[in-house]
Amino acid sequence: MCRVVDLKQAVLAKNDSAAHSLRTELTARGTTVVNLLSSPGSGKTALLERELGLARERGVAVAALTADLATENDALRLARSGVPVKQVLTDGLCHLEAHMLGRHLDGWMPEDTRLLFVENVGNLVCPASYDLGESLRVVLASVTEGEDKPLKYPTAFGLAQLVVVTKTDIAQAVEFDEDAFRAHVQQVNPGVEVVLTSARRGDGLGILLDRALAVGAGGAVHAPVMAQQPPAHHHHHAEGPLHDHAEGPLHGQAAAHDHDHGPGHDHAPGHHHAPGAGHGPGHGHGTGPESGPGHTGPGSVTRAVHPHSGVVPTR
């Protein structure tokens, strides 16, 4: 078991190192990365499509990378906005990792990209513990998911720098209690902004884009209390014994997570930032139905399948 724990810690330490280098590199070239996390079916693709279209109308150089276990459905939808889009198939992995993102951006993302939206795998557990080198972490929840969602997934919501509520056009029909939801968000992440949106009606459209642009311009970003906790934080993990969390996903955050992975996937429970190491070099990839090799023009979809990178437990 000690060997397994060591491997897990090494995986997340390596991820944080890659995230640090990727953030430094992208910031230097003027690119702001926005990491979008949510449950499946939250409506983040619909909202992101509208935000991408608005960005293009405003003349903002923007691109999007979307990750799923299977299908190119989300990428095809996002490509309708007319911006470069890349679909990453994770081959069963329940989250993106920093080195994966770095490899997929190399040779694909246009040099003048000002904003990169990363639509993470639909999951509020695994992605919460992985820093992707983002400058803004956004967690989305639809009105259909229940007001107690922030309490059920305290790490995801506790490390968010912006919380977005989606599908507010049906809030009354599903009896969504906005006050209760806001109270629960503040309980796990005091001071974080909560934005109400409806992709269908256009309510709140442009707020996500404005917040991302403000961060890219050097504006202040919310600092979650969870991110400021002491580095040695003990949490119970479904896969094994108590473990230590050092610095977490948002440059100095203590990540906490309680989850159970599916077959064949096992990753590190605790991690810290280690400076220096960069992300891996680019690699070849296949192309989707709307693009040729290396094509990143408006509305293009590039497809890449990433090998599973989970740690295999040592027995």
PDB file of C-alpha atoms in Angstrom:
ATOM      1  CA  MET A   1       0.000   0.000   0.000  1.00  0.00           C
ATOM      2  CA  CYS A   2       2.863   2.394   0.740  1.00  0.00           C
ATOM      3  CA  ARG A   3       4.144   1.927  -2.801  1.00  0.00           C
ATOM      4  CA  VAL A   4       0.698   2.748  -4.209  1.00  0.00           C
ATOM      5  CA  VAL A   5       0.440   5.896  -2.090  1.00  0.00           C
ATOM      6  CA  ASP A   6       3.920   6.981  -3.173  1.00  0.00           C
ATOM      7  CA  LEU A   7       2.952   6.529  -6.821  1.00  0.00           C
ATOM      8  CA  LYS A   8      -0.215   8.536  -6.314  1.00  0.00           C
ATOM      9  CA  GLN A   9       1.641  11.399  -4.680  1.00  0.00           C
ATOM     10  CA  ALA A  10       4.207  11.359  -7.462  1.00  0.00           C
ATOM     11  CA  VAL A  11       1.485  11.629 -10.107  1.00  0.00           C
ATOM     12  CA  LEU A  12      -0.035  14.744  -8.572  1.00  0.00           C
ATOM     13  CA  ALA A  13       3.345  16.313  -7.820  1.00  0.00           C
ATOM     14  CA  LYS A  14       4.253  15.838 -11.471  1.00  0.00           C
ATOM     15  CA  ASN A  15       0.914  17.321 -12.518  1.00  0.00           C
ATOM     16  CA  ASP A  16       1.448  20.419 -10.391  1.00  0.00           C
ATOM     17  CA  SER A  17       4.913  20.900 -11.825  1.00  0.00           C
ATOM     18  CA  ALA A  18       3.540  20.695 -15.373  1.00  0.00           C
ATOM     19  CA  ALA A  19       0.673  23.047 -14.473  1.00  0.00           C
ATOM     20  CA  HIS A  20       3.066  25.626 -13.053  1.00  0.00           C
ATOM     21  CA  SER A  21       5.183  25.599 -16.214  1.00  0.00           C
ATOM     22  CA  LEU A  22       2.155  25.663 -18.505  1.00  0.00           C
ATOM     23  CA  ARG A  23       0.613  28.601 -16.644  1.00  0.00           C
ATOM     24  CA  THR A  24       3.880  30.520 -16.826  1.00  0.00           C
ATOM     25  CA  GLU A  25       4.286  29.810 -20.532  1.00  0.00           C
ATOM     26  CA  LEU A  26       0.729  30.703 -21.508  1.00  0.00           C
ATOM     27  CA  THR A  27       0.645  33.824 -19.364  1.00  0.00           C
ATOM     28  CA  ALA A  28       3.857  35.003 -21.016  1.00  0.00           C
ATOM     29  CA  ARG A  29       2.265  34.674 -24.447  1.00  0.00           C
ATOM     30  CA  GLY A  30      -0.887  36.470 -23.327  1.00  0.00           C
ATOM     31  CA  THR A  31      -3.254  33.490 -23.115  1.00  0.00           C
ATOM     32  CA  THR A  32      -5.691  33.112 -20.220  1.00  0.00           C
ATOM     33  CA  VAL A  33      -6.930  29.597 -19.515  1.00  0.00           C
ATOM     34  CA  VAL A  34     -10.420  29.100 -18.077  1.00  0.00           C
ATOM     35  CA  ASN A  35     -11.115  25.655 -16.610  1.00  0.00           C
ATOM     36  CA  LEU A  36     -14.825  24.757 -16.650  1.00  0.00           C
ATOM     37  CA  LEU A  37     -16.009  22.006 -14.287  1.00  0.00           C
ATOM     38  CA  SER A  38     -19.517  20.641 -13.847  1.00  0.00           C
ATOM     39  CA  SER A  39     -21.639  17.517 -13.654  1.00  0.00           C
ATOM     40  CA  PRO A  40     -22.770  15.881 -16.909  1.00  0.00           C
ATOM     41  CA  GLY A  41     -25.802  17.633 -18.365  1.00  0.00           C
ATOM     42  CA  SER A  42     -25.295  20.910 -16.525  1.00  0.00           C
ATOM     43  CA  GLY A  43     -25.577  22.912 -19.725  1.00  0.00           C
ATOM     44  CA  LYS A  44     -21.972  24.110 -19.832  1.00  0.00           C
ATOM     45  CA  THR A  45     -21.596  23.286 -23.537  1.00  0.00           C
ATOM     46  CA  ALA A  46     -24.685  25.328 -24.439  1.00  0.00           C
ATOM     47  CA  LEU A  47     -23.481  28.295 -22.402  1.00  0.00           C
ATOM     48  CA  LEU A  48     -19.928  28.010 -23.698  1.00  0.00           C
ATOM     49  CA  GLU A  49     -21.166  27.975 -27.300  1.00  0.00           C
ATOM     50  CA  ARG A  50     -22.947  31.273 -26.697  1.00  0.00           C
ATOM     51  CA  GLU A  51     -19.930  32.788 -24.941  1.00  0.00           C
ATOM     52  CA  LEU A  52     -17.585  31.729 -27.760  1.00  0.00           C
ATOM     53  CA  GLY A  53     -19.884  33.272 -30.346  1.00  0.00           C
ATOM     54  CA  LEU A  54     -19.998  36.501 -28.369  1.00  0.00           C
ATOM     55  CA  ALA A  55     -16.214  36.539 -28.061  1.00  0.00           C
ATOM     56  CA  ARG A  56     -15.880  36.198 -31.811  1.00  0.00           C
ATOM     57  CA  GLU A  57     -18.367  39.036 -32.355  1.00  0.00           C
ATOM     58  CA  ARG A  58     -16.258  41.231 -30.082  1.00  0.00           C
ATOM     59  CA  GLY A  59     -13.089  40.343 -31.955  1.00  0.00           C
ATOM     60  CA  VAL A  60     -11.534  38.401 -29.072  1.00  0.00           C
ATOM     61  CA  ALA A  61      -9.132  35.689 -30.223  1.00  0.00           C
ATOM     62  CA  VAL A  62     -10.564  32.656 -28.452  1.00  0.00           C
ATOM     63  CA  ALA A  63     -10.309  28.874 -28.706  1.00  0.00           C
ATOM     64  CA  ALA A  64     -11.876  25.931 -26.906  1.00  0.00           C
ATOM     65  CA  LEU A  65     -10.749  22.458 -25.948  1.00  0.00           C
ATOM     66  CA  THR A  66     -13.379  20.006 -24.778  1.00  0.00           C
ATOM     67  CA  ALA A  67     -12.766  16.638 -23.133  1.00  0.00           C
ATOM     68  CA  ASP A  68     -15.021  13.584 -23.057  1.00  0.00           C
ATOM     69  CA  LEU A  69     -14.657   9.856 -22.591  1.00  0.00           C
ATOM     70  CA  ALA A  70     -16.260   9.316 -25.997  1.00  0.00           C
ATOM     71  CA  THR A  71     -17.963  11.099 -28.952  1.00  0.00           C
ATOM     72  CA  GLU A  72     -17.194  14.422 -30.608  1.00  0.00           C
ATOM     73  CA  ASN A  73     -20.656  15.823 -29.964  1.00  0.00           C
ATOM     74  CA  ASP A  74     -19.580  18.738 -27.778  1.00  0.00           C
ATOM     75  CA  ALA A  75     -16.781  19.819 -30.121  1.00  0.00           C
ATOM     76  CA  LEU A  76     -19.128  19.832 -33.105  1.00  0.00           C
ATOM     77  CA  ARG A  77     -21.564  22.016 -31.177  1.00  0.00           C
ATOM     78  CA  LEU A  78     -18.856  24.438 -30.050  1.00  0.00           C
ATOM     79  CA  ALA A  79     -17.448  24.673 -33.590  1.00  0.00           C
ATOM     80  CA  ARG A  80     -20.708  26.280 -34.684  1.00  0.00           C
ATOM     81  CA  SER A  81     -19.453  29.417 -32.936  1.00  0.00           C
ATOM     82  CA  GLY A  82     -16.789  29.733 -35.618  1.00  0.00           C
ATOM     83  CA  VAL A  83     -13.733  29.464 -33.329  1.00  0.00           C
ATOM     84  CA  PRO A  84     -10.980  26.819 -33.307  1.00  0.00           C
ATOM     85  CA  VAL A  85     -12.099  23.805 -31.276  1.00  0.00           C
ATOM     86  CA  LYS A  86     -10.309  20.633 -30.288  1.00  0.00           C
ATOM     87  CA  GLN A  87     -11.927  17.447 -28.996  1.00  0.00           C
ATOM     88  CA  VAL A  88      -9.889  15.309 -26.626  1.00  0.00           C
ATOM     89  CA  LEU A  89     -11.073  11.771 -25.968  1.00  0.00           C
ATOM     90  CA  THR A  90      -9.637  10.674 -22.634  1.00  0.00           C
ATOM     91  CA  ASP A  91      -9.895   6.912 -23.206  1.00  0.00           C
ATOM     92  CA  GLY A  92     -11.738   6.343 -19.941  1.00  0.00           C
ATOM     93  CA  LEU A  93      -9.849   8.858 -17.787  1.00  0.00           C
ATOM     94  CA  CYS A  94     -12.315  10.896 -15.706  1.00  0.00           C
ATOM     95  CA  HIS A  95     -10.405  14.189 -15.893  1.00  0.00           C
ATOM     96  CA  LEU A  96      -7.799  16.160 -17.784  1.00  0.00           C
ATOM     97  CA  GLU A  97      -4.266  16.597 -16.499  1.00  0.00           C
ATOM     98  CA  ALA A  98      -1.830  19.443 -17.090  1.00  0.00           C
ATOM     99  CA  HIS A  99       0.610  17.456 -19.232  1.00  0.00           C
ATOM    100  CA  MET A 100      -2.282  16.258 -21.402  1.00  0.00           C
ATOM    101  CA  LEU A 101      -3.463  19.821 -21.950  1.00  0.00           C
ATOM    102  CA  GLY A 102       0.032  21.021 -22.763  1.00  0.00           C
ATOM    103  CA  ARG A 103       0.544  18.324 -25.365  1.00  0.00           C
ATOM    104  CA  HIS A 104      -2.780  18.966 -27.027  1.00  0.00           C
ATOM    105  CA  LEU A 105      -2.157  22.711 -27.239  1.00  0.00           C
ATOM    106  CA  ASP A 106       1.297  22.355 -28.755  1.00  0.00           C
ATOM    107  CA  GLY A 107       1.032  22.925 -32.493  1.00  0.00           C
ATOM    108  CA  TRP A 108      -2.738  23.378 -32.391  1.00  0.00           C
ATOM    109  CA  MET A 109      -3.685  26.561 -30.540  1.00  0.00           C
ATOM    110  CA  PRO A 110      -3.219  29.729 -32.618  1.00  0.00           C
ATOM    111  CA  GLU A 111      -0.399  31.915 -31.315  1.00  0.00           C
ATOM    112  CA  ASP A 112      -2.621  34.959 -30.858  1.00  0.00           C
ATOM    113  CA  THR A 113      -5.192  33.152 -28.681  1.00  0.00           C
ATOM    114  CA  ARG A 114      -6.228  35.489 -25.882  1.00  0.00           C
ATOM    115  CA  LEU A 115      -8.651  33.150 -24.125  1.00  0.00           C
ATOM    116  CA  LEU A 116      -8.677  29.357 -24.009  1.00  0.00           C
ATOM    117  CA  PHE A 117     -11.780  27.742 -22.540  1.00  0.00           C
ATOM    118  CA  VAL A 118     -11.217  24.170 -21.370  1.00  0.00           C
ATOM    119  CA  GLU A 119     -14.414  22.168 -20.954  1.00  0.00           C
ATOM    120  CA  ASN A 120     -13.315  19.451 -18.555  1.00  0.00           C
ATOM    121  CA  VAL A 121     -14.837  15.977 -18.394  1.00  0.00           C
ATOM    122  CA  GLY A 122     -18.334  16.084 -16.866  1.00  0.00           C
ATOM    123  CA  ASN A 123     -17.467  15.189 -13.286  1.00  0.00           C
ATOM    124  CA  LEU A 124     -17.315  17.147 -10.024  1.00  0.00           C
ATOM    125  CA  VAL A 125     -14.938  14.739  -8.287  1.00  0.00           C
ATOM    126  CA  CYS A 126     -11.717  13.855 -10.112  1.00  0.00           C
ATOM    127  CA  PRO A 127     -11.174  17.147 -12.024  1.00  0.00           C
ATOM    128  CA  ALA A 128     -11.357  19.164  -8.793  1.00  0.00           C
ATOM    129  CA  SER A 129      -7.918  17.908  -7.697  1.00  0.00           C
ATOM    130  CA  TYR A 130      -6.037  18.631 -10.922  1.00  0.00           C
ATOM    131  CA  ASP A 131      -4.550  22.010 -11.745  1.00  0.00           C
ATOM    132  CA  LEU A 132      -4.483  22.523 -15.515  1.00  0.00           C
ATOM    133  CA  GLY A 133      -2.445  25.712 -15.423  1.00  0.00           C
ATOM    134  CA  GLU A 134      -5.655  27.758 -15.501  1.00  0.00           C
ATOM    135  CA  SER A 135      -5.945  31.375 -14.430  1.00  0.00           C
ATOM    136  CA  LEU A 136      -9.664  31.093 -13.710  1.00  0.00           C
ATOM    137  CA  ARG A 137     -11.507  28.041 -12.382  1.00  0.00           C
ATOM    138  CA  VAL A 138     -15.267  28.043 -12.911  1.00  0.00           C
ATOM    139  CA  VAL A 139     -17.745  25.535 -11.500  1.00  0.00           C
ATOM    140  CA  LEU A 140     -21.196  25.331 -13.081  1.00  0.00           C
ATOM    141  CA  ALA A 141     -24.403  23.842 -11.684  1.00  0.00           C
ATOM    142  CA  SER A 142     -27.856  23.745 -13.245  1.00  0.00           C
ATOM    143  CA  VAL A 143     -31.042  24.574 -11.364  1.00  0.00           C
ATOM    144  CA  THR A 144     -32.110  20.943 -11.806  1.00  0.00           C
ATOM    145  CA  GLU A 145     -29.257  19.557  -9.699  1.00  0.00           C
ATOM    146  CA  GLY A 146     -30.460  20.635  -6.268  1.00  0.00           C
ATOM    147  CA  GLU A 147     -29.533  23.441  -3.902  1.00  0.00           C
ATOM    148  CA  ASP A 148     -27.281  21.187  -1.812  1.00  0.00           C
ATOM    149  CA  LYS A 149     -24.822  20.449  -4.645  1.00  0.00           C
ATOM    150  CA  PRO A 150     -22.080  22.643  -3.119  1.00  0.00           C
ATOM    151  CA  LEU A 151     -22.325  20.724   0.152  1.00  0.00           C
ATOM    152  CA  LYS A 152     -22.142  17.360  -1.611  1.00  0.00           C
ATOM    153  CA  TYR A 153     -19.075  18.392  -3.628  1.00  0.00           C
ATOM    154  CA  PRO A 154     -17.225  20.789  -1.307  1.00  0.00           C
ATOM    155  CA  THR A 155     -13.855  20.483  -3.037  1.00  0.00           C
ATOM    156  CA  ALA A 156     -15.150  21.408  -6.481  1.00  0.00           C
ATOM    157  CA  PHE A 157     -17.172  24.337  -5.201  1.00  0.00           C
ATOM    158  CA  GLY A 158     -14.694  25.199  -2.451  1.00  0.00           C
ATOM    159  CA  LEU A 159     -11.856  25.777  -4.928  1.00  0.00           C
ATOM    160  CA  ALA A 160     -13.947  27.655  -7.515  1.00  0.00           C
ATOM    161  CA  GLN A 161     -13.059  31.227  -8.378  1.00  0.00           C
ATOM    162  CA  LEU A 162     -16.451  31.750  -9.994  1.00  0.00           C
ATOM    163  CA  VAL A 163     -19.703  29.793  -9.686  1.00  0.00           C
ATOM    164  CA  VAL A 164     -22.199  29.820 -12.549  1.00  0.00           C
ATOM    165  CA  VAL A 165     -25.804  28.669 -12.273  1.00  0.00           C
ATOM    166  CA  THR A 166     -27.289  27.479 -15.574  1.00  0.00           C
ATOM    167  CA  LYS A 167     -30.771  26.859 -16.996  1.00  0.00           C
ATOM    168  CA  THR A 168     -32.400  29.576 -14.887  1.00  0.00           C
ATOM    169  CA  ASP A 169     -35.213  29.798 -17.441  1.00  0.00           C
ATOM    170  CA  ILE A 170     -36.682  26.654 -15.815  1.00  0.00           C
ATOM    171  CA  ALA A 171     -35.830  27.578 -12.223  1.00  0.00           C
ATOM    172  CA  GLN A 172     -39.435  28.198 -11.273  1.00  0.00           C
ATOM    173  CA  ALA A 173     -40.628  24.964 -12.857  1.00  0.00           C
ATOM    174  CA  VAL A 174     -38.173  22.880 -10.840  1.00  0.00           C
ATOM    175  CA  GLU A 175     -38.667  24.994  -7.691  1.00  0.00           C
ATOM    176  CA  PHE A 176     -35.032  26.008  -7.487  1.00  0.00           C
ATOM    177  CA  ASP A 177     -34.276  27.795  -4.200  1.00  0.00           C
ATOM    178  CA  GLU A 178     -31.711  30.424  -5.186  1.00  0.00           C
ATOM    179  CA  ASP A 179     -31.211  31.713  -1.645  1.00  0.00           C
ATOM    180  CA  ALA A 180     -30.478  28.226  -0.319  1.00  0.00           C
ATOM    181  CA  PHE A 181     -28.028  27.519  -3.147  1.00  0.00           C
ATOM    182  CA  ARG A 182     -26.179  30.778  -2.564  1.00  0.00           C
ATOM    183  CA  ALA A 183     -26.003  30.083   1.167  1.00  0.00           C
ATOM    184  CA  HIS A 184     -24.525  26.641   0.544  1.00  0.00           C
ATOM    185  CA  VAL A 185     -21.954  28.061  -1.860  1.00  0.00           C
ATOM    186  CA  GLN A 186     -20.894  30.649   0.687  1.00  0.00           C
ATOM    187  CA  GLN A 187     -20.645  27.951   3.331  1.00  0.00           C
ATOM    188  CA  VAL A 188     -17.893  26.144   1.421  1.00  0.00           C
ATOM    189  CA  ASN A 189     -16.409  29.133  -0.416  1.00  0.00           C
ATOM    190  CA  PRO A 190     -17.063  32.480   1.319  1.00  0.00           C
ATOM    191  CA  GLY A 191     -17.000  35.484  -0.966  1.00  0.00           C
ATOM    192  CA  VAL A 192     -17.069  33.707  -4.314  1.00  0.00           C
ATOM    193  CA  GLU A 193     -19.252  35.326  -6.970  1.00  0.00           C
ATOM    194  CA  VAL A 194     -22.345  33.438  -8.116  1.00  0.00           C
ATOM    195  CA  VAL A 195     -23.658  34.246 -11.603  1.00  0.00           C
ATOM    196  CA  LEU A 196     -27.117  33.276 -12.903  1.00  0.00           C
ATOM    197  CA  THR A 197     -27.386  32.338 -16.588  1.00  0.00           C
ATOM    198  CA  SER A 198     -29.720  30.930 -19.201  1.00  0.00           C
ATOM    199  CA  ALA A 199     -28.191  29.969 -22.533  1.00  0.00           C
ATOM    200  CA  ARG A 200     -31.685  29.663 -23.996  1.00  0.00           C
ATOM    201  CA  ARG A 201     -32.870  33.159 -23.057  1.00  0.00           C
ATOM    202  CA  GLY A 202     -29.462  34.811 -23.014  1.00  0.00           C
ATOM    203  CA  ASP A 203     -29.684  35.785 -19.352  1.00  0.00           C
ATOM    204  CA  GLY A 204     -26.241  36.528 -17.927  1.00  0.00           C
ATOM    205  CA  LEU A 205     -24.648  36.058 -21.345  1.00  0.00           C
ATOM    206  CA  GLY A 206     -21.211  37.674 -21.537  1.00  0.00           C
ATOM    207  CA  ILE A 207     -20.506  37.707 -17.808  1.00  0.00           C
ATOM    208  CA  LEU A 208     -18.233  34.653 -18.023  1.00  0.00           C
ATOM    209  CA  LEU A 209     -16.412  36.218 -20.961  1.00  0.00           C
ATOM    210  CA  ASP A 210     -16.040  39.530 -19.120  1.00  0.00           C
ATOM    211  CA  ARG A 211     -14.664  37.848 -16.012  1.00  0.00           C
ATOM    212  CA  ALA A 212     -12.144  35.860 -18.050  1.00  0.00           C
ATOM    213  CA  LEU A 213     -10.977  38.956 -19.922  1.00  0.00           C
ATOM    214  CA  ALA A 214     -10.626  40.853 -16.648  1.00  0.00           C
ATOM    215  CA  VAL A 215      -8.385  38.124 -15.231  1.00  0.00           C
ATOM    216  CA  GLY A 216      -6.303  38.181 -18.407  1.00  0.00           C
ATOM    217  CA  ALA A 217      -5.894  41.935 -18.011  1.00  0.00           C
ATOM    218  CA  GLY A 218      -4.460  41.438 -14.538  1.00  0.00           C
ATOM    219  CA  GLY A 219      -7.632  41.938 -12.547  1.00  0.00           C
ATOM    220  CA  ALA A 220      -8.063  40.474  -9.097  1.00  0.00           C
ATOM    221  CA  VAL A 221      -9.358  36.913  -8.889  1.00  0.00           C
ATOM    222  CA  HIS A 222     -11.214  35.374  -5.968  1.00  0.00           C
ATOM    223  CA  ALA A 223      -8.970  33.494  -3.526  1.00  0.00           C
ATOM    224  CA  PRO A 224     -10.935  30.575  -2.026  1.00  0.00           C
ATOM    225  CA  VAL A 225     -10.502  30.005   1.696  1.00  0.00           C
ATOM    226  CA  MET A 226      -9.826  26.328   0.996  1.00  0.00           C
ATOM    227  CA  ALA A 227      -6.863  27.389  -1.125  1.00  0.00           C
ATOM    228  CA  GLN A 228      -5.333  29.185   1.832  1.00  0.00           C
ATOM    229  CA  GLN A 229      -5.498  26.316   4.310  1.00  0.00           C
ATOM    230  CA  PRO A 230      -2.282  24.851   5.794  1.00  0.00           C
ATOM    231  CA  PRO A 231      -0.554  22.448   3.384  1.00  0.00           C
ATOM    232  CA  ALA A 232      -0.758  19.363   5.609  1.00  0.00           C
ATOM    233  CA  HIS A 233      -4.456  18.584   5.504  1.00  0.00           C
ATOM    234  CA  HIS A 234      -5.807  15.117   6.266  1.00  0.00           C
ATOM    235  CA  HIS A 235      -8.811  13.742   4.423  1.00  0.00           C
ATOM    236  CA  HIS A 236     -10.313  10.310   4.093  1.00  0.00           C
ATOM    237  CA  HIS A 237     -10.144   8.844   0.607  1.00  0.00           C
ATOM    238  CA  ALA A 238     -12.384   6.025  -0.576  1.00  0.00           C
ATOM    239  CA  GLU A 239      -9.431   4.215  -2.115  1.00  0.00           C
ATOM    240  CA  GLY A 240      -7.185   3.965   0.915  1.00  0.00           C
ATOM    241  CA  PRO A 241      -6.021   5.299   4.292  1.00  0.00           C
ATOM    242  CA  LEU A 242      -5.719   8.871   5.485  1.00  0.00           C
ATOM    243  CA  HIS A 243      -3.296  10.940   3.475  1.00  0.00           C
ATOM    244  CA  ASP A 244      -1.741  14.389   3.392  1.00  0.00           C
ATOM    245  CA  HIS A 245      -2.748  17.103   0.975  1.00  0.00           C
ATOM    246  CA  ALA A 246      -0.078  19.628   0.222  1.00  0.00           C
ATOM    247  CA  GLU A 247      -0.631  22.486  -2.221  1.00  0.00           C
ATOM    248  CA  GLY A 248      -3.614  21.928  -4.452  1.00  0.00           C
ATOM    249  CA  PRO A 249      -4.892  22.765  -7.874  1.00  0.00           C
ATOM    250  CA  LEU A 250      -4.949  26.563  -7.788  1.00  0.00           C
ATOM    251  CA  HIS A 251      -1.326  27.536  -7.064  1.00  0.00           C
ATOM    252  CA  GLY A 252      -1.173  26.943  -3.349  1.00  0.00           C
ATOM    253  CA  GLN A 253      -4.487  25.295  -2.583  1.00  0.00           C
ATOM    254  CA  ALA A 254      -5.224  22.432  -0.279  1.00  0.00           C
ATOM    255  CA  ALA A 255      -7.210  19.974  -2.329  1.00  0.00           C
ATOM    256  CA  ALA A 256      -9.645  17.623  -0.666  1.00  0.00           C
ATOM    257  CA  HIS A 257     -11.561  14.877  -2.343  1.00  0.00           C
ATOM    258  CA  ASP A 258     -13.592  11.838  -1.417  1.00  0.00           C
ATOM    259  CA  HIS A 259     -14.281   9.646  -4.380  1.00  0.00           C
ATOM    260  CA  ASP A 260     -14.336   6.213  -5.829  1.00  0.00           C
ATOM    261  CA  HIS A 261     -12.990   5.611  -9.310  1.00  0.00           C
ATOM    262  CA  GLY A 262     -14.251   3.305 -11.957  1.00  0.00           C
ATOM    263  CA  PRO A 263     -12.398   0.230 -13.151  1.00  0.00           C
ATOM    264  CA  GLY A 264      -8.811   0.710 -14.159  1.00  0.00           C
ATOM    265  CA  HIS A 265      -8.384   4.211 -12.761  1.00  0.00           C
ATOM    266  CA  ASP A 266      -6.509   5.172  -9.660  1.00  0.00           C
ATOM    267  CA  HIS A 267      -4.855   8.501  -8.980  1.00  0.00           C
ATOM    268  CA  ALA A 268      -3.033  10.352  -6.285  1.00  0.00           C
ATOM    269  CA  PRO A 269      -4.864  11.675  -3.283  1.00  0.00           C
ATOM    270  CA  GLY A 270      -2.466  14.431  -2.215  1.00  0.00           C
ATOM    271  CA  HIS A 271      -0.094  16.715  -4.053  1.00  0.00           C
ATOM    272  CA  HIS A 272       2.043  19.834  -3.996  1.00  0.00           C
ATOM    273  CA  HIS A 273       3.523  22.314  -6.430  1.00  0.00           C
ATOM    274  CA  ALA A 274       7.021  21.566  -7.611  1.00  0.00           C
ATOM    275  CA  PRO A 275       8.600  24.286  -9.781  1.00  0.00           C
ATOM    276  CA  GLY A 276      10.422  23.847 -13.013  1.00  0.00           C
ATOM    277  CA  ALA A 277       9.209  20.890 -15.015  1.00  0.00           C
ATOM    278  CA  GLY A 278       7.432  21.727 -18.214  1.00  0.00           C
ATOM    279  CA  HIS A 279       4.806  19.936 -20.210  1.00  0.00           C
ATOM    280  CA  GLY A 280       5.626  17.354 -22.760  1.00  0.00           C
ATOM    281  CA  PRO A 281       6.179  18.018 -26.440  1.00  0.00           C
ATOM    282  CA  GLY A 282       3.427  17.926 -28.968  1.00  0.00           C
ATOM    283  CA  HIS A 283       2.396  14.720 -30.602  1.00  0.00           C
ATOM    284  CA  GLY A 284       0.544  13.696 -33.675  1.00  0.00           C
ATOM    285  CA  HIS A 285      -3.180  13.247 -33.635  1.00  0.00           C
ATOM    286  CA  GLY A 286      -6.041  12.295 -35.839  1.00  0.00           C
ATOM    287  CA  THR A 287      -8.516  14.792 -37.161  1.00  0.00           C
ATOM    288  CA  GLY A 288     -12.224  15.142 -36.826  1.00  0.00           C
ATOM    289  CA  PRO A 289     -14.738  15.212 -39.637  1.00  0.00           C
ATOM    290  CA  GLU A 290     -14.490  18.962 -40.148  1.00  0.00           C
ATOM    291  CA  SER A 291     -10.745  19.447 -40.288  1.00  0.00           C
ATOM    292  CA  GLY A 292      -7.571  18.294 -41.887  1.00  0.00           C
ATOM    293  CA  PRO A 293      -4.226  17.729 -40.143  1.00  0.00           C
ATOM    294  CA  GLY A 294      -3.039  20.825 -38.319  1.00  0.00           C
ATOM    295  CA  HIS A 295      -6.054  22.898 -39.344  1.00  0.00           C
ATOM    296  CA  THR A 296      -7.103  25.401 -36.692  1.00  0.00           C
ATOM    297  CA  GLY A 297      -9.150  27.878 -38.680  1.00  0.00           C
ATOM    298  CA  PRO A 298     -12.489  29.328 -37.595  1.00  0.00           C
ATOM    299  CA  GLY A 299     -15.017  26.679 -36.725  1.00  0.00           C
ATOM    300  CA  SER A 300     -12.547  23.816 -37.159  1.00  0.00           C
ATOM    301  CA  VAL A 301     -12.657  20.691 -35.013  1.00  0.00           C
ATOM    302  CA  THR A 302      -9.455  18.823 -34.280  1.00  0.00           C
ATOM    303  CA  ARG A 303      -9.721  15.406 -32.667  1.00  0.00           C
ATOM    304  CA  ALA A 304      -7.197  13.742 -30.390  1.00  0.00           C
ATOM    305  CA  VAL A 305      -7.372  10.513 -28.437  1.00  0.00           C
ATOM    306  CA  HIS A 306      -5.274  10.521 -25.295  1.00  0.00           C
ATOM    307  CA  PRO A 307      -3.974   7.257 -23.811  1.00  0.00           C
ATOM    308  CA  HIS A 308      -5.117   6.504 -20.285  1.00  0.00           C
ATOM    309  CA  SER A 309      -2.582   7.963 -17.856  1.00  0.00           C
ATOM    310  CA  GLY A 310      -3.871   6.649 -14.540  1.00  0.00           C
ATOM    311  CA  VAL A 311      -1.563   4.952 -12.086  1.00  0.00           C
ATOM    312  CA  VAL A 312      -1.713   1.177 -12.016  1.00  0.00           C
ATOM    313  CA  PRO A 313      -1.642   0.039  -8.372  1.00  0.00           C
ATOM    314  CA  THR A 314       1.297  -2.094  -7.316  1.00  0.00           C
ATOM    315  CA  ARG A 315       0.150  -5.195  -5.492  1.00  0.00           C
TER     316      ARG A 315
END
